[in-house]
Amino acid sequence: MLCRQGLCRGCLWEKMEVRGARVFIPPRRHRKVPRDYDCIAYKNRWGIEGFFAKLKQMARNRYAL
């Protein structure tokens, strides 16, 4: 599961780990004990989000003409 940093809650982590999902949410900076995460997988998240944003933009441009 890839999410932004604001969703770094302990209950979300626990629910996803119980389901067997791999969680790639970076820890908040103010946490006393930061959690480990795969920073490379988190960086790849932007490529996926950019792709879907581009698709949405093309759909909006289609109806604007």
Short mmCIF file of C-alpha atoms in Angstrom, two decimals, residues 10-57:
data_model
loop_
_atom_site.label_atom_id
_atom_site.label_comp_id
_atom_site.label_asym_id
_atom_site.label_seq_id
_atom_site.Cartn_x
_atom_site.Cartn_y
_atom_site.Cartn_z
CA GLY A 10 -0.41 3.12 13.77
CA CYS A 11 -3.89 1.66 13.36
CA LEU A 12 -3.64 1.86 9.55
CA TRP A 13 -0.28 0.09 9.59
CA GLU A 14 -1.60 -2.67 11.84
CA LYS A 15 -4.73 -3.26 9.74
CA MET A 16 -2.73 -3.53 6.53
CA GLU A 17 -0.09 -5.82 8.02
CA VAL A 18 -2.81 -8.16 9.35
CA ARG A 19 -4.20 -8.41 5.82
CA GLY A 20 -0.76 -9.28 4.50
CA ALA A 21 -0.23 -6.05 2.56
CA ARG A 22 3.18 -4.43 2.26
CA VAL A 23 3.02 -0.87 3.56
CA PHE A 24 5.23 1.83 2.01
CA ILE A 25 4.16 4.85 4.06
CA PRO A 26 7.08 6.93 5.35
CA PRO A 27 6.95 7.72 9.07
CA ARG A 28 6.04 11.17 10.32
CA ARG A 29 9.04 13.21 11.41
CA HIS A 30 7.83 13.73 14.96
CA ARG A 31 7.58 10.00 15.78
CA LYS A 32 9.85 8.94 18.61
CA VAL A 33 10.45 5.51 17.07
CA PRO A 34 10.34 5.81 13.26
CA ARG A 35 9.17 2.81 11.27
CA ASP A 36 11.13 1.30 8.42
CA TYR A 37 9.84 1.66 4.88
CA ASP A 38 11.11 1.06 1.35
CA CYS A 39 12.06 4.54 0.14
CA ILE A 40 12.62 3.39 -3.46
CA ALA A 41 9.09 1.99 -3.70
CA TYR A 42 7.76 5.22 -2.19
CA LYS A 43 9.63 7.28 -4.80
CA ASN A 44 8.11 5.16 -7.59
CA ARG A 45 4.68 6.16 -6.29
CA TRP A 46 4.98 9.55 -8.00
CA GLY A 47 5.35 7.94 -11.40
CA ILE A 48 2.10 6.07 -10.91
CA GLU A 49 0.26 9.12 -9.60
CA GLY A 50 1.59 11.25 -12.45
CA PHE A 51 0.35 8.74 -15.00
CA PHE A 52 -3.21 8.81 -13.66
CA ALA A 53 -3.12 12.60 -13.33
CA LYS A 54 -2.12 12.83 -17.00
CA LEU A 55 -5.05 10.57 -17.98
CA LYS A 56 -7.47 12.77 -16.03
CA GLN A 57 -6.03 15.89 -17.65
#
